[in-house]
Coordinates of C-alpha atoms in Angstrom, one line a residue:
X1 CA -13.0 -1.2 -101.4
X2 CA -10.1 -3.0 -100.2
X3 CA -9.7 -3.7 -96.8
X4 CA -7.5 -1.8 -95.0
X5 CA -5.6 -2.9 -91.3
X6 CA -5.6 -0.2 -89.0
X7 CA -3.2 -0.4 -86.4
X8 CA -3.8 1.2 -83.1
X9 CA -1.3 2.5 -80.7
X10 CA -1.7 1.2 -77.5
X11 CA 0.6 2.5 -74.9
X12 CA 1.3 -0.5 -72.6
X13 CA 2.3 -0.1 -69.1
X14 CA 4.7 -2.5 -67.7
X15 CA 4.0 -3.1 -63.6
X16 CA 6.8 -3.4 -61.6
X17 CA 7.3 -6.3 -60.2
X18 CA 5.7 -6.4 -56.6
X19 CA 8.0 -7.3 -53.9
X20 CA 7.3 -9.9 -50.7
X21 CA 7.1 -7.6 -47.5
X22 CA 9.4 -7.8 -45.0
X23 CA 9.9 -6.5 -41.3
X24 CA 12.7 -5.5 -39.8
X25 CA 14.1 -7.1 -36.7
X26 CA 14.6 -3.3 -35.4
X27 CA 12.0 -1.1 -34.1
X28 CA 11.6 2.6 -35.7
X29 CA 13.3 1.5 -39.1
X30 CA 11.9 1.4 -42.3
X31 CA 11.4 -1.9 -44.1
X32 CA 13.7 -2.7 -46.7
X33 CA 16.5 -0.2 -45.8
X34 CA 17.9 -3.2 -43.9
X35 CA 17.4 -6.4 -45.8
X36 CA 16.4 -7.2 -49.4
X37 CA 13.4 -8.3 -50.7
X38 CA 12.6 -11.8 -50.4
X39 CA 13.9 -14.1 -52.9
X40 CA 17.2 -12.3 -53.3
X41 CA 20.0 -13.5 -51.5
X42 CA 20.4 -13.5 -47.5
X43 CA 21.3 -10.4 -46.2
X44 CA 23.7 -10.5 -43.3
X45 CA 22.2 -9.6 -40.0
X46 CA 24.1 -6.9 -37.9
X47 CA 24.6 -7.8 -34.4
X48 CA 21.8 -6.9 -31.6
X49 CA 23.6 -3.8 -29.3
X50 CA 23.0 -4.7 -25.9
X51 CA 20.5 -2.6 -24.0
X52 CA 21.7 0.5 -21.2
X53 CA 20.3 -0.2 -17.9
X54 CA 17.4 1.4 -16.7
X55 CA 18.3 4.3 -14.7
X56 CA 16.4 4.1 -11.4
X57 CA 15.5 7.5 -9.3
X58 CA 16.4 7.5 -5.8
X59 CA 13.4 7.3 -3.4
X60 CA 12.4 9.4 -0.6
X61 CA 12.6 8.4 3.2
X62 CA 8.8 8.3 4.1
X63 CA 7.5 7.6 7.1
X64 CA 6.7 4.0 8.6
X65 CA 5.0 2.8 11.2
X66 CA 6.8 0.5 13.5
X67 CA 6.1 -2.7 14.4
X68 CA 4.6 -2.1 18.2
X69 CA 2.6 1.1 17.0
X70 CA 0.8 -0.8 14.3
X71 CA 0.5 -3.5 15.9
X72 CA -1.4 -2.2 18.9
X73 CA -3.6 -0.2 16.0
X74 CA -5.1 -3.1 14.3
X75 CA -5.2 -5.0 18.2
X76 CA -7.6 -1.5 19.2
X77 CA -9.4 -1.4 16.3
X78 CA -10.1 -5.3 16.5
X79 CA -11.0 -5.1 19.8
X80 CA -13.7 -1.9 19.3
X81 CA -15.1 -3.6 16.3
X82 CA -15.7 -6.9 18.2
X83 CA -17.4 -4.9 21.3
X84 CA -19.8 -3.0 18.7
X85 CA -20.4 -6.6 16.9
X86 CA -21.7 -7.4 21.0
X87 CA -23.3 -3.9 21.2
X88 CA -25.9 -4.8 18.0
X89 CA -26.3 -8.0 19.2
X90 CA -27.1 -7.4 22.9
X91 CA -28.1 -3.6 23.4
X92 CA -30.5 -2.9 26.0
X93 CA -33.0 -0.2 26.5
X94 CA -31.8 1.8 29.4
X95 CA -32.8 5.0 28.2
X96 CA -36.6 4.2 29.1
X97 CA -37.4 5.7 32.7
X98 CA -38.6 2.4 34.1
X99 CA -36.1 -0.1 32.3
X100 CA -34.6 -3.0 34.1
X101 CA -31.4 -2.1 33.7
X102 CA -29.1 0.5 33.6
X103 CA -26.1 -0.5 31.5
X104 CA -25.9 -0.4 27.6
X105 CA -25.4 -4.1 27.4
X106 CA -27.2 -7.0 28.5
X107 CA -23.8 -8.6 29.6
X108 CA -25.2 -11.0 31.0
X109 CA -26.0 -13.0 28.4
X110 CA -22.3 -12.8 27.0
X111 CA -20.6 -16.1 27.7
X112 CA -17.5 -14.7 29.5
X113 CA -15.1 -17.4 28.4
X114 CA -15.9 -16.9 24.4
X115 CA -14.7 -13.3 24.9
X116 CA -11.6 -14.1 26.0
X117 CA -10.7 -16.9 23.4
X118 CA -11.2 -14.1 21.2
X119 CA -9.6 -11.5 22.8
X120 CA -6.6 -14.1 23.2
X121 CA -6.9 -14.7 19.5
X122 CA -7.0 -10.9 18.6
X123 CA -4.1 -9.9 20.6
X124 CA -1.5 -12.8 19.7
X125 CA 0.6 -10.7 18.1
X126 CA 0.8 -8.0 20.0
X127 CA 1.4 -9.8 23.2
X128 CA 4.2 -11.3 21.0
X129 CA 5.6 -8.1 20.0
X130 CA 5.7 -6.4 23.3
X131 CA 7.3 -10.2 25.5
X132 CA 10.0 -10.0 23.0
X133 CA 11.2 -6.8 23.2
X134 CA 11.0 -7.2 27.3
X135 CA 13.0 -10.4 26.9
X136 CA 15.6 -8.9 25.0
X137 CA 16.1 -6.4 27.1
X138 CA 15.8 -8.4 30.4
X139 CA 17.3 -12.3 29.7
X140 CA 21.0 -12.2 28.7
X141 CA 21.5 -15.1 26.0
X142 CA 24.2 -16.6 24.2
X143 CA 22.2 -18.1 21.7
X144 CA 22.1 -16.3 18.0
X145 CA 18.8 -13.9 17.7
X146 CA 17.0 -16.2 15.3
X147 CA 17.3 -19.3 17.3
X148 CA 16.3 -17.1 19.9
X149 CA 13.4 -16.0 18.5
X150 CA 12.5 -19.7 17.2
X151 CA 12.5 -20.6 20.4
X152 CA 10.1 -17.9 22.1
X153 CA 7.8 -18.3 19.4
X154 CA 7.5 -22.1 19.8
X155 CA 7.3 -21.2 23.9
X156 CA 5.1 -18.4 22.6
X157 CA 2.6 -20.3 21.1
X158 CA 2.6 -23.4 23.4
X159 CA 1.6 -20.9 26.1
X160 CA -1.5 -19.5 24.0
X161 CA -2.6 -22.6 22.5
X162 CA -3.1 -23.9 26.3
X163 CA -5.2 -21.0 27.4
X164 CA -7.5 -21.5 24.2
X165 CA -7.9 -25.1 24.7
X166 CA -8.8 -23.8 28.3
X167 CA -11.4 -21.1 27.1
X168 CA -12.6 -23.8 24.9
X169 CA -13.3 -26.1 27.7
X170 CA -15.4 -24.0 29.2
X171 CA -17.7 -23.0 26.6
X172 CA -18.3 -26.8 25.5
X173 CA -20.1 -26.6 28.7
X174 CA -22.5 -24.1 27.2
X175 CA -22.8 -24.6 23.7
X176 CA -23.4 -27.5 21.1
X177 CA -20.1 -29.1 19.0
X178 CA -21.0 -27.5 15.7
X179 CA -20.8 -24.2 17.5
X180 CA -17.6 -25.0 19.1
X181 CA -16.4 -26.0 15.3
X182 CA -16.6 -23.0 14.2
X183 CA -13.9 -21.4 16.8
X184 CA -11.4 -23.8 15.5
X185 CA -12.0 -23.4 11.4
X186 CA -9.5 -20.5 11.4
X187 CA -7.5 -22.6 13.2
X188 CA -7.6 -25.9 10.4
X189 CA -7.4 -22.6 7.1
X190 CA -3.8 -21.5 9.0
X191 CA -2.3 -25.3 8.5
X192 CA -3.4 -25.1 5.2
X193 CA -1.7 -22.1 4.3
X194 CA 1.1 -21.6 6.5
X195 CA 1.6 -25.7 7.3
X196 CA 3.7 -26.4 10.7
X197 CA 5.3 -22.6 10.4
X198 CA 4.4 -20.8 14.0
X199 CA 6.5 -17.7 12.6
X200 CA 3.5 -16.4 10.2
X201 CA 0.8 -16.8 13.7
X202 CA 2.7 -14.1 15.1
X203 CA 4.0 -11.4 13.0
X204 CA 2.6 -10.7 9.7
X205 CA 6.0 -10.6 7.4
X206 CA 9.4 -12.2 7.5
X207 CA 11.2 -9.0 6.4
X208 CA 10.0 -5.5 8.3
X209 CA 8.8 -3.1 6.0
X210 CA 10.8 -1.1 7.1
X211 CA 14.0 -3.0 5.0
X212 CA 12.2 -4.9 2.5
X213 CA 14.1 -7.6 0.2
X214 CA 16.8 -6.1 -2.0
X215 CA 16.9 -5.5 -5.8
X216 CA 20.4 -6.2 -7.3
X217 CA 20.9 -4.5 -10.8
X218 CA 22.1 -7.1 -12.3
X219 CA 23.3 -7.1 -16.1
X220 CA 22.6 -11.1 -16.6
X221 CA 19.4 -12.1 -17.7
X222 CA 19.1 -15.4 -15.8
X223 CA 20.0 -13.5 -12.3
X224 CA 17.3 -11.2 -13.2
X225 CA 14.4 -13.4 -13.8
X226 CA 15.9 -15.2 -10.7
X227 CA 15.1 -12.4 -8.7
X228 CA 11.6 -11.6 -10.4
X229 CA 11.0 -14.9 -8.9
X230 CA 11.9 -14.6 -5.3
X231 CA 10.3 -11.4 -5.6
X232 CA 7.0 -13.0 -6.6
X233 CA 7.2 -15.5 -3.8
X234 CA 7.6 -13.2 -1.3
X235 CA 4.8 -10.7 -2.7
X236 CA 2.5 -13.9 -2.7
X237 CA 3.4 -14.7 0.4
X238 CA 2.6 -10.9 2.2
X239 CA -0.6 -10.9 -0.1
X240 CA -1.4 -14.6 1.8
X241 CA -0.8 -13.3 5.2
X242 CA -3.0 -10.0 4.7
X243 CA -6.1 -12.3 3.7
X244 CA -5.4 -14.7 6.7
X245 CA -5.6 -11.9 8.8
X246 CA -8.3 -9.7 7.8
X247 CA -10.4 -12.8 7.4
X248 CA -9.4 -13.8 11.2
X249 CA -10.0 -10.6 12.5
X250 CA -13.4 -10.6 10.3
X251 CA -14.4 -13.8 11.5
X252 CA -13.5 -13.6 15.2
X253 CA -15.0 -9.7 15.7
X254 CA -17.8 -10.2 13.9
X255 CA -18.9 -13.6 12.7
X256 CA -18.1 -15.5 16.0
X257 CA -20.6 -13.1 18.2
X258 CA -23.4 -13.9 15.9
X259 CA -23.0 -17.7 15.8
X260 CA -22.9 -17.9 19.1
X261 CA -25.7 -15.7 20.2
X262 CA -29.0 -17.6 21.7
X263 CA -31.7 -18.7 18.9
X264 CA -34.4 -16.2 20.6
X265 CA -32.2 -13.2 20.3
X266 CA -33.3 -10.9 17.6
X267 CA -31.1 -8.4 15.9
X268 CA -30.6 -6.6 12.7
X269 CA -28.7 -9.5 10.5
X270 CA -28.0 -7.3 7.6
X271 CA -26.5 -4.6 9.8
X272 CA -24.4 -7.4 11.6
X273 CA -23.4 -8.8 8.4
X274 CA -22.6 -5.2 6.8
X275 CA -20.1 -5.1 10.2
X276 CA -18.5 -7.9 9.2
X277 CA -17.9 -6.6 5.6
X278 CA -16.4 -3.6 6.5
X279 CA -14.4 -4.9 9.5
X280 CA -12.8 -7.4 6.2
X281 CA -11.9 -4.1 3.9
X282 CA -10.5 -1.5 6.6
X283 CA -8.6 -4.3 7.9
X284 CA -7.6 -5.8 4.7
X285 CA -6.5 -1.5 3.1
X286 CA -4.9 -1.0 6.1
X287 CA -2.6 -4.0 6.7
X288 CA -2.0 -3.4 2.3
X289 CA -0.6 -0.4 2.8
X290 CA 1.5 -1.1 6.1
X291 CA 3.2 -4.8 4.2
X292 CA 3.9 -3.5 0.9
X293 CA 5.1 0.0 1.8
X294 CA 6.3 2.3 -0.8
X295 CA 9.8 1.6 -1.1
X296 CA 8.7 -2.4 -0.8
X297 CA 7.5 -1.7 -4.4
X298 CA 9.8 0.6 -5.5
X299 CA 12.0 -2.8 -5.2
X300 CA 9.3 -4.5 -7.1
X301 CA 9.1 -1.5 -9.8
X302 CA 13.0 -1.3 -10.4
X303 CA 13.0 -5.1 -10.8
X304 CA 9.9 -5.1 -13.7
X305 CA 12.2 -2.3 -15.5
X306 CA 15.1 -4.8 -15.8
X307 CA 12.7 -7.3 -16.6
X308 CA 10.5 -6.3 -19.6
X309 CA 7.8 -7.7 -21.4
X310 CA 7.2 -9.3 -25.0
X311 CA 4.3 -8.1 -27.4
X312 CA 3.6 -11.5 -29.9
X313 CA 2.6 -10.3 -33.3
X314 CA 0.0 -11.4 -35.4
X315 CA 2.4 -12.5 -38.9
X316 CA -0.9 -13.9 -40.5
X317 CA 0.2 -14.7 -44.0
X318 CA 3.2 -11.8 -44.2
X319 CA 6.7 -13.7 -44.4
X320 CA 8.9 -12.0 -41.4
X321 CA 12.8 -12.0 -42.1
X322 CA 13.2 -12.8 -38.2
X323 CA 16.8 -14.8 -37.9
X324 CA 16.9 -14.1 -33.7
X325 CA 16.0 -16.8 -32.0
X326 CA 15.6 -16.3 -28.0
X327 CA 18.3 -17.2 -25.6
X328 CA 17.7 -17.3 -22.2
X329 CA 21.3 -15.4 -21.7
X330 CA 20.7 -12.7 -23.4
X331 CA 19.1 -8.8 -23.2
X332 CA 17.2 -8.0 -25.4
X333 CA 16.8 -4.1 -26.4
X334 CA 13.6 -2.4 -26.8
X335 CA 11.5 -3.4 -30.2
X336 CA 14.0 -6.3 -30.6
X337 CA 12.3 -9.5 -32.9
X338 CA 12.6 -13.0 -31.2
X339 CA 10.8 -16.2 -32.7
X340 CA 10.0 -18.2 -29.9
X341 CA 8.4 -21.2 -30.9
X342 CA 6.1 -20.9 -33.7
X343 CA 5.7 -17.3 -32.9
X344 CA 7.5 -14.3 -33.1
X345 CA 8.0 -11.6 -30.3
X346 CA 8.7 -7.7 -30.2
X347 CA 10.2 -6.7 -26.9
X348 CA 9.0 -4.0 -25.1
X349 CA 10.4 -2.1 -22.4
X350 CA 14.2 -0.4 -22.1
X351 CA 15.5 -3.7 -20.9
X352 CA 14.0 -7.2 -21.8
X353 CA 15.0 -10.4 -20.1
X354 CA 11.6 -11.8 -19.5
X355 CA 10.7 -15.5 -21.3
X356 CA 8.5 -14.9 -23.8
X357 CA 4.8 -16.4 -23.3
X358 CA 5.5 -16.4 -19.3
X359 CA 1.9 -15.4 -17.9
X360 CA 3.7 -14.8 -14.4
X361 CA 6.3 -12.8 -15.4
X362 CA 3.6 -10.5 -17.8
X363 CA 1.6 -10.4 -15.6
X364 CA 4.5 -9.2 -12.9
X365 CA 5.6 -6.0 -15.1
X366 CA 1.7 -4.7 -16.0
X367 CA 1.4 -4.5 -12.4
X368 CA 4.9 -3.3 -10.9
X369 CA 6.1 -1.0 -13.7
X370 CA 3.8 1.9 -12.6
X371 CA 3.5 1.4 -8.8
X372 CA 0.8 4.6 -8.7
X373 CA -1.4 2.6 -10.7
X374 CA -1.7 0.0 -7.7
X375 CA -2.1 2.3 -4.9
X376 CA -4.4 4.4 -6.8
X377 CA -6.9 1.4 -7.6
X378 CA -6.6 0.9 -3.2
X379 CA -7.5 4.7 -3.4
X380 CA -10.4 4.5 -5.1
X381 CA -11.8 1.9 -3.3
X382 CA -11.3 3.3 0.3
X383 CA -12.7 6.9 -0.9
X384 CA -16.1 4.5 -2.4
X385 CA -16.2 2.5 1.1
X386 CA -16.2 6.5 3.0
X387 CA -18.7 7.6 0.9
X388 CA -21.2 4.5 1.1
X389 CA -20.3 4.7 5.6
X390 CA -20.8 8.5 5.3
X391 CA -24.1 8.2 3.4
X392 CA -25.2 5.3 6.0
X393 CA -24.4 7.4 9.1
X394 CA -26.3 10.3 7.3
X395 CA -29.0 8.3 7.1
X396 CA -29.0 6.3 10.7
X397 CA -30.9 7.1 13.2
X398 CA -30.5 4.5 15.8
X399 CA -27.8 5.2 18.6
X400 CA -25.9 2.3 18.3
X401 CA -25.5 2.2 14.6
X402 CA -24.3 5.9 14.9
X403 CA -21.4 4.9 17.6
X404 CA -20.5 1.9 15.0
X405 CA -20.1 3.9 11.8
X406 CA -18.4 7.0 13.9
X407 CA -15.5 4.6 15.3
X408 CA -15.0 2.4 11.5
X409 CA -15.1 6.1 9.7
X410 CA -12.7 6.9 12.1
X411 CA -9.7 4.4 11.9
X412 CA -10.5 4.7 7.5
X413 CA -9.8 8.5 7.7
X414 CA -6.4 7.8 9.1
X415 CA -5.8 5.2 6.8
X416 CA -7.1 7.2 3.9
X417 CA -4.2 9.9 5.4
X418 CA -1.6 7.6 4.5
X419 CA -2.8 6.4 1.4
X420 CA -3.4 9.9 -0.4
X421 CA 0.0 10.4 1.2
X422 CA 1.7 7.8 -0.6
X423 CA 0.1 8.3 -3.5
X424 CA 0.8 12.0 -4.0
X425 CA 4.7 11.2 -3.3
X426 CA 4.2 7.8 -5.9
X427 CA 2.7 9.7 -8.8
X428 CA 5.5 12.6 -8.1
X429 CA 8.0 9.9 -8.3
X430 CA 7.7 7.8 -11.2
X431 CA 6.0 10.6 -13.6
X432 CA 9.6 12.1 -13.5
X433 CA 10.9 9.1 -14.1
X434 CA 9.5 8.4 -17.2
X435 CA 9.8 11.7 -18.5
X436 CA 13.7 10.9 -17.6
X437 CA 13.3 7.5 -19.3
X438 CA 11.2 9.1 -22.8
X439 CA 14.2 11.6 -23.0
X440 CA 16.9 9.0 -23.2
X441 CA 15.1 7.0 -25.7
X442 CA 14.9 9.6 -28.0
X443 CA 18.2 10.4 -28.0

């Protein structure tokens, strides 16, 4: 039987040819509408449309304290917590019918003269405050007001360094060296921070809050970042002065008392030391929320908006068609692609003049382009530290530690009043804003 071929009919299926992924340089737009594959010829970019500038809401007029007001505040409240520091270290029992006394205190055991080097301490600035505005009023000068004022401080301070050195005199006379260290540690942190500078020992900012440092809308790219930078000095530089001084009022209400109180005295440490702890946080909320006020960082919020931020993307092995390179000149619009480096960059934000990679200047917008999210995190914190004093005076039943948590739960109601206060108007704020910025985008 001869053999016979049998052909069978095999449909073949030719595969299209697969081609090279690419990216466009433009976010919302479909690859490959824009440029060719790769391996074809080199498209021709179209030039980058310069971003609008961000629109910014006008912000309310709220309500400030003034210098003197808060001033004498955190003096009061200084000056309470240091005499219930001296109340748990030297109460008495004059509630007994046959006790030897008949005051609260055993005062005499208080070494007069370390009171009033901290008293002196404590009230620097409020002495300042109050001899200025008398000496404008009284002295007629033709010098210029901040020569003036350079000169009163200097006079200022000379004045108050000689009655501590004085006060310090006289306690040497009752008390070892290492305890007389410890009055003058403060004292050696300030030179470290603030170096030969008297202005920061007597007020707390350079710039009131009331008329905090501008923010120029400015259209160049370089001016901007310019600004984010003096803008980051100065913030660093409030943020430095609220730690100096919550710690000094920390330290000299609280800490000093118990270093210098006699070796056979006995006392609640951990009640002392809890003291301490929340004289540091109600001082340290309250002086946040009186130097970076809310239209301080609306200035730091409108600035962020002109600044921007860059995402880096992960290329892996996918070839990007990326032909803009960064310029320090130029601003960028939102989802624009940058290679920087060895990397490439998507910009984020309505307006992008930010360097790409800068840690600062990343770190600067997360923070500052939603102010609520700042204040609320100081929120939350102060309604945790009421809840832990309200549970602790719930649970107190010694006198003393009842007057103590009644006067701190006090002052941090009125600071939680103007917190939740500008909060409320923060949120309001800059949720329309956004809902204002969204609508624009998508048009």
């Amino acid at each position: 039987m001869p053999l016979v071929a049998r052909r069978v009919s095999r449909n073949v299926v030719r595969a299209t040819p697969i081609s090279p992924p690419v990216i466009s340089s433009f976010a919302n737009e479909p690859c490959g509408q824009r440029y060719a594959p790769l391996g074809a010829s080199v498209p021709t970019l179209p030039a980058l449309e310069p971003p609008a500038s961000p629109k910014h809401f006008p912000f309310p007029n709220t309500p400030v304290d003034n210098e003197v007001f808060f001033e004498s505040l955190m003096c009061f409240f200084a000056m309470a917590s240091t005499g219930l520091q001296f109340l748990h270290l030297y109460r008495s029992v004059w509630w007994l019918p046959h006790s030897y006394t008949h005051q609260t205190m055993n005062f005499y055991l208080i070494d007069p003269y370390l009171v009033a080097f901290i008293v002196i301490t404590l009230c620097r600035r409020l002495i300042y405050i109050i001899m200025r505005v008398v000496v404008k009023k009284v002295m007629i000068t033709t010098l210029p007001e901040q020569e003036f004022l350079h000169t009163f401080r200097f006079f200022l301070f000379t004045k108050v360094f000689m009655m501590l050195g004085f006060c310090l005199v006289l306690v040497m006379q009752n008390h070892k060296l290492e305890k007389i260290l410890y009055l003058c540690y403060p004292f050696l942190i300030y030179f470290v921070f603030f170096g030969r500078n008297v202005h920061p020992f007597f007020e707390i900012v350079k710039w009131s809050s009331a008329n905090p440092p501008l923010h120029a809308c400015s259209s160049s790219a370089v001016e901007i970042r310019k600004e984010v930078e003096n803008l980051v000095g100065n913030f660093n530089a409030r943020m430095k002065d609220i730690l100096f001084t919550a710690i000094c009022n920390a330290y000299y209400a609280g800490f000093i008392p118990c270093c210098f109180a006699q070796s056979s005295l006995h006392y609640d440490t951990w009640w002392a030391a809890q003291h301490i702890f929340f004289i540091f946080t109600s001082g340290f909320i309250s002086l946040s929320i009186h130097i970076f006020s809310l239209r301080y960082c609306d200035t730091l919020h409108r600035s962020a908006l002109h600044l921007g931020v860059w995402d880096r993307i992960e290329t892996g092995r996918t070839m990007l068609l990326v032909n803009n390179v960064w310029k320090e000149d130029v601003l960028w619009p939102y989802g624009a692609l940058v290679r920087y480096g060895k990397d490439v960059w998507r910009a984020l934000g309505d307006c992008n003049s930010s360097e790409p990679g800068n840690v600062g200047f990343k770190r600067f917008y997360h923070v500052f382009k939603n102010p609520t999210t700042f204040l609320g995190l100081k929120l939350f914190f102060l309604i945790i530290l009421i809840l832990c004093q309200l549970m602790l005076l719930i649970r107190s039943t010694v006198w003393y530690h009842i007057i103590s948590l009644s006067f701190i739960l006090f002052f941090n109601y009125y600071v939680l009043y103007k917190l939740f206060r500008d909060y409320l108007v923060c949120q309001k704020i800059y949720k329309e804003e956004r809902e204002a910025h969204k609508k624009i985008n998508l048009r």
